[in-house]
């Protein structure tokens, strides 16, 4: 038993030593300094690969990305780097894009991808010919076409290849890496052979580890008298954290886009609304204040909760605008329920506001039907997630007011900067 355990530990150590690539840590830099460093490199080569991945990505794949990016006819800046919560960009692709675009100050398509992930993030800067719908469709097709065994540079190459086409072709599934190097390129062949040898070694070591683990587990079961004929319990399905993060990011991107469009639409409608008197004027001013607050929050948003806060303010602005129009037309003002306080993305509240009691305090909150039913069953409602559990566990303005359900004048508090305190 001791020999088997020693063999297993030795194999694990060898496997980790061979498969772990030490990242070249950058000196302590501010986010702006790190962005300027990347921007300087992009002026020389529009494909930036962090030193941590220089030896990990074959040159023929990098050449493929460069070739297909140049074929697009407009500037394309590609960034491949490791992203972690402790880096200069706090592990967020959005921060990379925003700061690098500011540092480079050039029009173009900016794409960033974590070297350990397949999901490219992009932003078209001063390129009116590229629409969000077009880029989103091309990104999704590139992910579908390259398959889950493809590396990030292959996804980038396919994305640029699809962008060059006038329309998306029927979906095809690619399971082999895209290769563009000529047969006479000895350096590429040598790299491929070396990579193949390493892969074979990793597979052998992995098998040794698996066999050792199997023997250890088998002996442990014999000792504990475990029965192979007993009922097996399958682990319930759960969404992996990295997939959940991608879904949340996509949800935020979509909600941001929808909120920006509504901001523009409502702004035009308010500008065209004639100035009224009395109650109509108060509704009109409230709509202007709420819309301005929504725009302020969206411009400085840091996460999904902020974007939802902007959406709630914009919903308030829309209702005030509708009330101003009704008063001007001498019609009764419709009573529109508030959004669900636990999660405004659930939609409108249902029925009368619900009293929620906890630790001797009582809150009266507008809740959707699903959240009301959950409370009646004694279960936690499906609240909007924050940094640490439900968003209302935090201490920001949204948590303190349940998105304006508690207290008055949410727009006024935003105007005074309370959403950043």
XYZ file of C-alpha atoms in Angstrom:
421
model
C 0.000 0.000 0.000
C 2.818 2.456 0.862
C 4.643 1.607 -2.354
C 1.530 2.262 -4.431
C 0.955 5.588 -2.691
C 4.588 6.604 -3.277
C 4.304 5.644 -6.954
C 1.138 7.678 -7.341
C 2.659 10.774 -5.710
C 5.855 10.500 -7.758
C 3.882 10.230 -10.983
C 1.748 13.232 -10.077
C 4.808 15.342 -9.307
C 6.463 14.396 -12.610
C 3.299 15.158 -14.552
C 2.926 18.556 -12.913
C 6.580 19.427 -13.508
C 6.304 18.610 -17.199
C 2.961 20.194 -17.903
C 3.339 23.407 -15.906
C 4.772 26.339 -17.838
C 6.114 29.042 -15.534
C 4.542 32.350 -16.476
C 6.864 35.267 -16.846
C 5.446 37.596 -14.281
C 5.331 41.217 -15.242
C 6.787 43.699 -12.768
C 4.260 45.528 -10.663
C 2.491 47.838 -13.107
C -0.555 50.033 -13.013
C -3.347 49.056 -15.434
C -2.506 52.063 -17.612
C 1.201 51.151 -17.741
C 0.418 47.566 -18.702
C -1.983 48.791 -21.395
C 0.653 51.166 -22.798
C 3.145 48.298 -22.895
C 0.724 46.205 -24.961
C -0.183 49.177 -27.180
C 3.513 49.821 -27.906
C 3.936 46.190 -28.934
C 0.817 46.335 -31.126
C 2.258 49.268 -33.088
C 5.086 46.942 -34.171
C 3.060 43.745 -34.523
C -0.762 43.728 -34.590
C -0.724 40.314 -32.865
C 0.436 40.562 -29.253
C 1.224 37.296 -27.470
C 2.190 37.536 -23.821
C 5.665 36.133 -23.058
C 4.014 33.452 -20.920
C 2.603 31.910 -24.118
C 5.465 32.622 -26.543
C 6.696 29.026 -26.544
C 3.264 27.458 -26.163
C 1.683 28.627 -29.427
C 3.153 27.217 -32.695
C 4.406 29.893 -35.091
C 2.362 28.486 -37.984
C -0.874 29.175 -36.052
C 0.256 32.715 -35.242
C 1.095 33.269 -38.908
C -2.390 32.062 -39.830
C -3.962 34.645 -37.497
C -1.797 37.435 -38.940
C -2.585 36.500 -42.535
C -6.340 36.348 -42.041
C -6.413 39.542 -39.978
C -4.524 41.472 -42.687
C -6.930 40.171 -45.353
C -9.832 42.038 -43.714
C -8.715 45.400 -45.083
C -9.039 47.337 -41.811
C -6.812 47.433 -38.710
C -7.170 44.385 -36.463
C -5.372 44.168 -33.132
C -5.221 40.712 -31.536
C -4.161 40.219 -27.913
C -3.413 36.817 -26.340
C -2.491 36.899 -22.661
C -3.181 35.122 -19.360
C -5.894 36.739 -17.270
C -6.170 36.288 -13.512
C -7.976 38.296 -10.808
C -4.578 39.437 -9.468
C -3.255 40.907 -12.724
C -3.265 44.568 -13.773
C -6.622 44.112 -15.537
C -8.290 42.236 -12.637
C -8.725 39.277 -14.988
C -11.370 41.087 -17.074
C -11.214 41.198 -20.861
C -13.321 44.369 -20.832
C -10.614 46.193 -18.882
C -7.975 45.065 -21.372
C -9.998 46.351 -24.322
C -10.912 49.681 -22.740
C -7.391 50.543 -21.589
C -5.550 49.315 -24.687
C -7.924 51.213 -26.997
C -7.290 54.364 -24.956
C -3.523 53.796 -25.058
C -3.299 52.994 -28.768
C -5.931 55.548 -29.855
C -6.291 54.001 -33.304
C -9.445 52.868 -35.126
C -9.722 49.131 -35.560
C -11.140 45.838 -34.366
C -9.640 44.937 -30.997
C -9.846 41.289 -29.917
C -8.531 39.847 -26.660
C -8.439 36.210 -25.646
C -7.206 34.479 -22.530
C -4.560 31.995 -23.612
C -6.268 29.315 -21.543
C -9.726 29.940 -22.976
C -11.407 29.704 -26.376
C -13.738 32.660 -25.997
C -12.639 35.849 -27.808
C -13.847 39.255 -26.621
C -13.909 42.149 -29.029
C -14.693 45.822 -29.533
C -14.880 47.701 -32.827
C -13.437 51.189 -32.317
C -14.426 53.779 -34.942
C -15.250 51.098 -37.521
C -18.832 51.834 -38.635
C -18.781 48.973 -41.147
C -18.709 46.454 -38.270
C -22.003 46.033 -36.430
C -22.492 44.301 -33.099
C -24.861 41.745 -34.649
C -22.307 40.867 -37.323
C -19.465 40.449 -34.835
C -21.568 38.412 -32.421
C -22.728 36.048 -35.165
C -19.179 35.575 -36.481
C -17.814 34.936 -32.980
C -20.427 32.275 -32.238
C -19.883 30.565 -35.597
C -16.113 30.541 -35.085
C -16.579 28.806 -31.728
C -18.958 26.271 -33.305
C -16.755 25.570 -36.327
C -13.489 25.017 -34.486
C -14.753 22.517 -31.914
C -13.963 22.302 -28.222
C -10.494 20.827 -28.740
C -9.260 23.892 -30.624
C -6.900 26.457 -29.162
C -7.547 30.205 -28.906
C -5.428 31.097 -31.943
C -7.428 28.688 -34.115
C -10.665 30.325 -32.979
C -9.200 33.753 -33.813
C -8.107 32.600 -37.274
C -11.561 31.180 -38.019
C -13.251 34.337 -36.713
C -11.190 36.547 -39.052
C -11.741 34.135 -41.923
C -15.525 34.387 -41.458
C -15.386 38.186 -41.148
C -13.822 38.351 -44.612
C -16.854 36.613 -46.162
C -19.866 38.629 -47.348
C -22.205 36.279 -45.464
C -21.870 33.366 -43.061
C -21.697 29.979 -44.847
C -23.533 26.878 -43.569
C -22.045 25.646 -40.289
C -19.217 23.112 -40.531
C -17.447 21.271 -37.754
C -13.651 21.384 -37.708
C -11.902 18.946 -35.389
C -8.313 19.265 -36.647
C -6.117 22.304 -36.162
C -5.881 24.765 -39.037
C -2.406 24.507 -40.626
C -0.967 26.928 -43.141
C 2.774 26.206 -42.896
C 4.364 24.770 -46.056
C 5.779 21.207 -46.002
C 9.286 22.608 -46.493
C 9.211 24.576 -43.243
C 11.625 22.536 -41.107
C 11.235 24.696 -38.010
C 7.482 24.079 -37.949
C 7.982 20.342 -38.484
C 10.494 20.248 -35.646
C 8.108 22.086 -33.336
C 5.272 19.712 -34.242
C 7.466 16.650 -33.618
C 8.623 18.012 -30.292
C 5.036 18.773 -29.293
C 3.964 15.292 -30.331
C 6.682 13.693 -28.215
C 5.650 15.710 -25.187
C 2.007 14.803 -25.672
C 2.887 11.106 -25.859
C 4.918 11.387 -22.645
C 2.060 13.193 -20.898
C -0.355 10.438 -21.958
C 1.912 7.681 -20.600
C 2.403 9.462 -17.292
C -1.308 10.145 -17.077
C -2.045 6.436 -17.547
C 0.420 5.570 -14.777
C -1.347 7.960 -12.440
C -4.769 6.562 -13.342
C -3.644 2.950 -12.794
C -2.124 3.855 -9.437
C -5.262 5.680 -8.377
C -7.402 2.733 -9.444
C -5.354 0.294 -7.364
C -5.436 2.560 -4.322
C -9.198 3.065 -4.583
C -9.762 -0.677 -5.071
C -7.741 -1.582 -2.005
C -9.493 1.097 0.037
C -12.898 -0.333 -0.920
C -11.822 -3.847 0.053
C -10.667 -2.633 3.444
C -13.887 -0.758 4.119
C -16.022 -3.692 2.991
C -17.579 -1.670 0.162
C -19.879 -3.611 -2.159
C -19.696 -3.150 -5.936
C -23.309 -4.240 -6.197
C -24.593 -1.332 -4.108
C -26.630 1.464 -5.716
C -24.573 4.097 -7.580
C -25.325 7.745 -7.112
C -24.478 9.914 -10.096
C -23.217 13.405 -9.347
C -25.950 15.926 -10.211
C -25.271 18.192 -13.157
C -23.886 21.619 -12.329
C -22.688 24.344 -14.666
C -18.881 24.688 -14.437
C -17.750 28.049 -12.988
C -15.929 29.118 -16.174
C -19.054 28.447 -18.263
C -21.237 30.299 -15.764
C -18.851 33.264 -15.956
C -19.100 33.282 -19.742
C -22.901 33.162 -19.608
C -22.959 36.036 -17.096
C -20.635 38.108 -19.259
C -22.783 37.531 -22.327
C -25.884 38.466 -20.334
C -24.212 41.684 -19.216
C -23.110 42.529 -22.769
C -26.625 41.958 -24.112
C -28.297 43.941 -21.311
C -25.830 46.804 -21.769
C -26.585 46.976 -25.480
C -30.356 46.919 -24.914
C -30.144 49.592 -22.211
C -28.017 51.860 -24.416
C -30.527 51.570 -27.253
C -33.408 52.418 -24.909
C -31.438 55.380 -23.513
C -31.071 56.780 -27.018
C -34.722 56.183 -27.906
C -36.074 57.730 -24.709
C -33.705 60.678 -25.030
C -35.124 61.503 -28.474
C -38.689 61.154 -27.211
C -38.075 63.410 -24.219
C -36.457 66.023 -26.437
C -39.544 66.038 -28.664
C -41.960 66.319 -25.737
C -43.392 69.837 -25.421
C -42.951 71.512 -22.056
C -46.067 71.112 -19.937
C -47.329 72.558 -16.667
C -48.309 71.215 -13.253
C -48.317 67.459 -12.849
C -47.171 66.865 -16.406
C -44.074 69.001 -15.815
C -43.147 67.092 -12.639
C -43.422 63.759 -14.475
C -41.356 65.159 -17.344
C -38.615 66.370 -14.991
C -38.603 63.053 -13.123
C -38.155 61.235 -16.447
C -35.218 63.471 -17.386
C -33.566 62.977 -13.980
C -33.998 59.192 -14.017
C -32.689 58.902 -17.584
C -29.640 61.032 -16.777
C -28.938 58.876 -13.716
C -29.262 55.688 -15.786
C -26.761 57.034 -18.321
C -24.336 57.993 -15.539
C -24.491 54.507 -13.993
C -24.125 52.717 -17.330
C -21.096 54.799 -18.342
C -19.234 53.814 -15.165
C -20.662 50.298 -14.723
C -18.267 47.714 -13.327
C -20.410 44.589 -13.239
C -23.827 43.135 -14.020
C -25.379 44.625 -10.864
C -24.482 48.141 -12.049
C -25.998 47.479 -15.473
C -29.194 46.234 -13.809
C -29.214 49.410 -11.707
C -29.084 51.470 -14.916
C -31.916 49.359 -16.332
C -34.065 50.001 -13.223
C -33.482 53.760 -13.465
C -34.304 53.708 -17.165
C -37.513 51.799 -16.437
C -38.428 54.537 -13.943
C -37.687 57.173 -16.605
C -39.891 55.387 -19.141
C -42.818 55.206 -16.703
C -42.482 58.899 -15.845
C -42.375 59.772 -19.549
C -45.548 57.758 -20.191
C -47.204 59.564 -17.272
C -46.193 62.971 -18.700
C -47.676 62.020 -22.082
C -50.899 60.852 -20.409
C -51.278 64.080 -18.416
C -50.643 66.170 -21.529
C -53.383 64.239 -23.346
C -55.743 64.588 -20.360
C -55.785 60.809 -19.843
C -55.497 58.938 -16.521
C -51.991 57.798 -15.644
C -51.603 54.029 -15.761
C -50.337 52.357 -12.610
C -47.371 50.183 -13.630
C -45.920 47.758 -11.040
C -42.275 48.119 -10.035
C -39.665 45.582 -11.065
C -38.949 42.636 -8.754
C -36.728 43.832 -5.886
C -34.859 40.538 -5.479
C -34.012 40.380 -9.173
C -35.260 43.110 -11.549
C -34.465 40.801 -14.453
C -37.455 38.679 -13.332
C -39.762 41.441 -14.590
C -42.689 43.226 -12.942
C -43.826 42.574 -9.400
C -47.036 40.634 -8.861
C -49.865 41.650 -6.562
C -49.423 43.837 -3.516
C -45.939 44.533 -2.108
C -44.776 41.692 0.119
C -43.654 42.074 3.715
C -40.319 40.343 4.327
C -39.278 39.891 7.970
C -35.768 39.080 9.166
C -33.843 39.726 12.396
C -36.640 41.844 13.801
C -36.828 44.144 10.774
C -39.616 44.243 8.212
C -39.252 45.304 4.595
C -42.077 45.846 2.147
C -40.817 44.878 -1.287
C -42.295 44.506 -4.766
C -41.709 40.876 -5.751
C -42.451 38.766 -8.786
C -44.701 35.717 -8.445
C -41.778 33.248 -8.372
C -39.985 35.074 -5.535
C -43.241 35.373 -3.561
C -43.830 31.615 -3.883
C -40.257 30.872 -2.792
C -40.686 32.927 0.376
C -43.976 31.207 1.171
C -42.204 27.830 0.909
C -39.492 29.085 3.232
C -36.910 29.006 0.438
C -34.426 31.645 -0.678
C -35.588 33.502 -3.800
C -33.487 33.424 -6.956
C -31.868 36.795 -6.306
C -29.567 38.629 -8.675
C -26.030 37.421 -7.850
C -23.484 39.887 -6.536
C -19.827 39.703 -5.574
C -20.531 37.382 -2.629
C -23.899 35.685 -2.862
C -27.137 37.634 -3.508
C -26.507 41.244 -4.526
C -28.171 42.546 -1.367
C -25.328 41.060 0.709
C -23.150 43.902 -0.590
C -23.065 47.425 0.856
C -23.568 49.531 -2.261
C -26.547 51.714 -3.179
C -28.360 48.865 -4.951
C -28.143 46.626 -1.871
C -29.059 49.398 0.592
C -32.196 50.313 -1.349
C -33.097 47.032 -3.083
C -32.779 48.910 -6.395
C -34.873 51.811 -5.143
C -37.617 49.758 -3.476
C -36.519 51.068 -0.054
C -36.216 54.831 0.388
C -36.924 57.601 -2.095
C -35.311 59.355 -5.051
C -32.896 56.730 -6.378
C -32.020 59.042 -9.279
C -31.147 61.848 -6.872
C -28.835 59.565 -4.887
C -27.047 58.581 -8.083
C -26.695 62.249 -9.047
C -24.958 62.805 -5.702
C -22.575 59.906 -6.373
C -24.060 57.504 -3.815
C -23.735 54.577 -6.240
C -19.956 54.810 -5.849
C -19.810 55.117 -2.060
